[in-house]
């Protein structure tokens, strides 16, 4: 009986990265690269033409974010199985990808065996995250996300602003600023302002 192959669409704006992925699957008996795309628009068109079993989607493309491309493909093809592959490994990045409908999330630094496992799992209808990203996501979900105002306060803290400076810049009273900071420390389970900034950046909640 002839063995069926998992047909893969590779989406990345760098030629050498695409070639690397294609080369990585040579010799994997149950996988074949059925197509490739350089940006989001090409990815949507290629998916419509190829109907791959699994798509490897770069997180950042020239015309749009990989999460947005994922969302657009799934709007037209709800059964699409997409794995985001990105240099970003924060819990918030993973969360956004899964919220958009991705079935998996892998770091670009992953080894061949890891991406092969991920593709097989996703092709079989499962969701796949490497253990360290699954732990980050679980930790993120233990805490409520920061409000828009709390992010503004935290961004100013990261810039070295004192409470009075934050209050003046945001048009708030100093007691209100202190309340926001208390909420931030609680949500991020941080003992002080510096650790709160670090925790928020690690989780992708704060970008400078």
Short mmCIF file of C-alpha atoms in Angstrom, two decimals:
data_model
loop_
_atom_site.label_atom_id
_atom_site.label_comp_id
_atom_site.label_asym_id
_atom_site.label_seq_id
_atom_site.Cartn_x
_atom_site.Cartn_y
_atom_site.Cartn_z
CA UNK A 1 0.00 0.00 0.00
CA UNK A 2 1.39 3.39 -0.98
CA UNK A 3 2.22 5.62 1.98
CA UNK A 4 0.45 8.98 1.99
CA UNK A 5 2.50 12.11 2.50
CA UNK A 6 1.85 15.13 4.68
CA UNK A 7 1.82 17.98 2.17
CA UNK A 8 3.49 21.11 3.54
CA UNK A 9 3.30 24.77 2.51
CA UNK A 10 6.37 26.76 3.60
CA UNK A 11 5.88 30.51 4.11
CA UNK A 12 8.93 32.71 4.76
CA UNK A 13 10.26 35.86 3.13
CA UNK A 14 13.88 34.65 3.20
CA UNK A 15 14.88 32.40 0.31
CA UNK A 16 17.58 30.60 2.29
CA UNK A 17 15.15 29.82 5.11
CA UNK A 18 12.68 28.30 2.64
CA UNK A 19 15.45 26.26 1.06
CA UNK A 20 16.51 25.15 4.53
CA UNK A 21 13.02 23.92 5.38
CA UNK A 22 12.70 22.13 2.04
CA UNK A 23 16.05 20.44 2.58
CA UNK A 24 15.11 19.47 6.13
CA UNK A 25 12.16 17.40 4.91
CA UNK A 26 14.11 15.52 2.27
CA UNK A 27 14.45 12.00 3.51
CA UNK A 28 11.45 12.27 5.85
CA UNK A 29 9.33 9.50 4.32
CA UNK A 30 5.88 10.83 5.22
CA UNK A 31 6.42 14.50 4.30
CA UNK A 32 6.74 16.53 1.12
CA UNK A 33 6.92 20.29 0.52
CA UNK A 34 4.03 21.00 -1.84
CA UNK A 35 4.62 24.74 -2.19
CA UNK A 36 6.23 27.89 -0.85
CA UNK A 37 5.36 31.57 -0.45
CA UNK A 38 7.34 34.75 0.28
CA UNK A 39 4.70 36.92 1.93
CA UNK A 40 1.17 36.95 3.28
CA UNK A 41 -0.60 37.57 -0.01
CA UNK A 42 1.32 34.75 -1.70
CA UNK A 43 0.59 32.49 1.25
CA UNK A 44 -3.18 33.00 0.98
CA UNK A 45 -3.06 32.39 -2.79
CA UNK A 46 -0.77 29.37 -2.46
CA UNK A 47 -2.97 27.83 0.20
CA UNK A 48 -6.04 28.20 -2.01
CA UNK A 49 -4.23 26.48 -4.88
CA UNK A 50 -2.37 23.74 -3.00
CA UNK A 51 -4.67 22.96 -0.04
CA UNK A 52 -1.73 21.70 2.07
CA UNK A 53 -2.15 19.44 5.07
CA UNK A 54 0.09 21.66 7.21
CA UNK A 55 1.41 25.19 6.69
CA UNK A 56 4.61 26.47 8.30
CA UNK A 57 4.00 30.20 8.71
CA UNK A 58 6.75 32.70 9.45
CA UNK A 59 5.76 35.01 12.29
CA UNK A 60 6.81 38.24 10.54
CA UNK A 61 6.32 38.75 6.80
CA UNK A 62 6.94 41.85 4.64
CA UNK A 63 3.28 42.69 4.07
CA UNK A 64 1.61 41.48 7.27
CA UNK A 65 2.14 39.55 10.48
CA UNK A 66 1.96 35.76 10.33
CA UNK A 67 -0.92 35.84 12.82
CA UNK A 68 -2.96 37.98 10.41
CA UNK A 69 -2.17 35.66 7.49
CA UNK A 70 -3.25 32.72 9.63
CA UNK A 71 -6.51 34.47 10.44
CA UNK A 72 -7.21 35.24 6.77
CA UNK A 73 -6.56 31.68 5.65
CA UNK A 74 -8.78 30.26 8.37
CA UNK A 75 -11.61 32.62 7.44
CA UNK A 76 -11.71 30.93 4.03
CA UNK A 77 -10.54 27.46 5.06
CA UNK A 78 -11.56 26.70 8.67
CA UNK A 79 -9.95 23.26 8.58
CA UNK A 80 -6.48 24.68 7.78
CA UNK A 81 -3.70 23.37 10.01
CA UNK A 82 -1.10 26.11 10.56
CA UNK A 83 2.06 26.21 12.67
CA UNK A 84 3.56 29.64 13.42
CA UNK A 85 7.36 29.56 13.28
CA UNK A 86 8.93 32.65 14.81
CA UNK A 87 11.99 34.16 16.45
CA UNK A 88 9.65 35.54 19.13
CA UNK A 89 9.04 33.17 22.02
CA UNK A 90 6.99 35.20 24.49
CA UNK A 91 3.82 33.83 26.03
CA UNK A 92 1.82 36.67 24.49
CA UNK A 93 3.07 35.86 20.98
CA UNK A 94 2.07 32.22 21.45
CA UNK A 95 -1.31 33.24 22.87
CA UNK A 96 -2.06 35.55 19.93
CA UNK A 97 -1.15 32.84 17.41
CA UNK A 98 -3.40 30.26 19.06
CA UNK A 99 -6.20 32.82 19.41
CA UNK A 100 -5.97 33.40 15.65
CA UNK A 101 -6.46 29.67 15.10
CA UNK A 102 -2.92 28.34 14.71
CA UNK A 103 -2.53 24.69 15.72
CA UNK A 104 1.04 25.05 16.85
CA UNK A 105 3.88 27.45 17.56
CA UNK A 106 7.57 26.68 17.12
CA UNK A 107 10.74 28.75 17.59
CA UNK A 108 12.87 29.23 14.49
CA UNK A 109 15.78 27.83 16.46
CA UNK A 110 14.11 24.42 16.78
CA UNK A 111 15.85 21.26 15.61
CA UNK A 112 14.64 19.17 12.67
CA UNK A 113 13.28 16.40 14.92
CA UNK A 114 11.17 18.94 16.83
CA UNK A 115 9.51 20.44 13.75
CA UNK A 116 8.88 16.96 12.33
CA UNK A 117 7.12 15.98 15.58
CA UNK A 118 5.09 19.18 15.47
CA UNK A 119 4.01 18.64 11.86
CA UNK A 120 2.96 15.05 12.50
CA UNK A 121 0.98 16.04 15.58
CA UNK A 122 -0.79 18.93 13.84
CA UNK A 123 -1.50 16.83 10.74
CA UNK A 124 -3.13 14.27 13.06
CA UNK A 125 -5.48 16.93 14.41
CA UNK A 126 -3.60 17.80 17.59
CA UNK A 127 -2.28 21.12 18.87
CA UNK A 128 1.47 21.26 19.42
CA UNK A 129 3.73 23.45 21.54
CA UNK A 130 7.27 22.62 22.65
CA UNK A 131 7.43 22.12 26.43
CA UNK A 132 9.10 25.44 27.25
CA UNK A 133 6.47 27.43 25.33
CA UNK A 134 3.65 25.40 26.86
CA UNK A 135 5.01 26.32 30.31
CA UNK A 136 5.20 30.01 29.38
CA UNK A 137 1.63 29.95 28.11
CA UNK A 138 0.39 28.20 31.25
CA UNK A 139 2.14 30.79 33.41
CA UNK A 140 0.63 33.61 31.39
CA UNK A 141 -2.85 32.19 31.82
CA UNK A 142 -2.47 32.18 35.59
CA UNK A 143 -2.56 35.97 35.61
CA UNK A 144 -4.96 38.48 34.13
CA UNK A 145 -3.55 40.55 31.31
CA UNK A 146 -2.70 44.18 31.96
CA UNK A 147 -5.18 46.91 31.09
CA UNK A 148 -4.26 49.57 28.57
CA UNK A 149 -3.66 52.12 31.34
CA UNK A 150 -1.50 49.67 33.28
CA UNK A 151 0.63 49.09 30.18
CA UNK A 152 1.06 52.87 29.82
CA UNK A 153 2.16 53.15 33.45
CA UNK A 154 4.52 50.20 33.12
CA UNK A 155 6.06 51.60 29.94
CA UNK A 156 6.87 54.84 31.77
CA UNK A 157 8.29 52.88 34.69
CA UNK A 158 10.54 51.08 32.20
CA UNK A 159 11.77 54.49 31.04
CA UNK A 160 12.81 55.34 34.59
CA UNK A 161 9.95 57.71 35.40
CA UNK A 162 9.06 58.39 39.03
CA UNK A 163 5.45 58.30 40.25
CA UNK A 164 5.03 62.09 40.00
CA UNK A 165 6.39 62.13 36.44
CA UNK A 166 4.02 59.31 35.46
CA UNK A 167 1.10 61.15 37.05
CA UNK A 168 1.95 64.37 35.21
CA UNK A 169 2.41 62.66 31.84
CA UNK A 170 -0.82 60.65 32.04
CA UNK A 171 -2.90 63.31 33.78
CA UNK A 172 -3.45 61.16 36.86
CA UNK A 173 -3.14 61.72 40.58
CA UNK A 174 -0.19 60.18 42.40
CA UNK A 175 -2.49 57.89 44.49
CA UNK A 176 -4.05 56.62 41.24
CA UNK A 177 -0.61 55.88 39.82
CA UNK A 178 0.28 53.98 43.00
CA UNK A 179 -2.92 51.95 42.68
CA UNK A 180 -2.09 51.04 39.08
CA UNK A 181 1.41 49.99 40.14
CA UNK A 182 0.01 47.82 42.93
CA UNK A 183 -2.30 46.09 40.43
CA UNK A 184 0.60 45.59 38.01
CA UNK A 185 2.78 43.97 40.68
CA UNK A 186 -0.06 41.66 41.70
CA UNK A 187 -0.94 40.60 38.16
CA UNK A 188 2.69 39.94 37.23
CA UNK A 189 3.52 38.38 40.60
CA UNK A 190 6.49 40.76 40.78
CA UNK A 191 8.12 41.97 44.02
CA UNK A 192 9.13 45.36 42.64
CA UNK A 193 8.92 47.71 39.65
CA UNK A 194 12.06 46.42 37.95
CA UNK A 195 10.92 42.80 38.11
CA UNK A 196 7.49 43.83 36.82
CA UNK A 197 9.05 45.38 33.71
CA UNK A 198 11.18 42.28 33.14
CA UNK A 199 8.21 39.92 33.58
CA UNK A 200 6.01 41.95 31.23
CA UNK A 201 8.68 41.99 28.52
CA UNK A 202 9.31 38.26 28.87
CA UNK A 203 5.60 37.59 28.39
CA UNK A 204 5.30 39.97 25.46
CA UNK A 205 2.93 42.28 27.34
CA UNK A 206 5.31 45.22 27.03
CA UNK A 207 7.31 46.23 23.98
CA UNK A 208 9.69 49.17 24.13
#
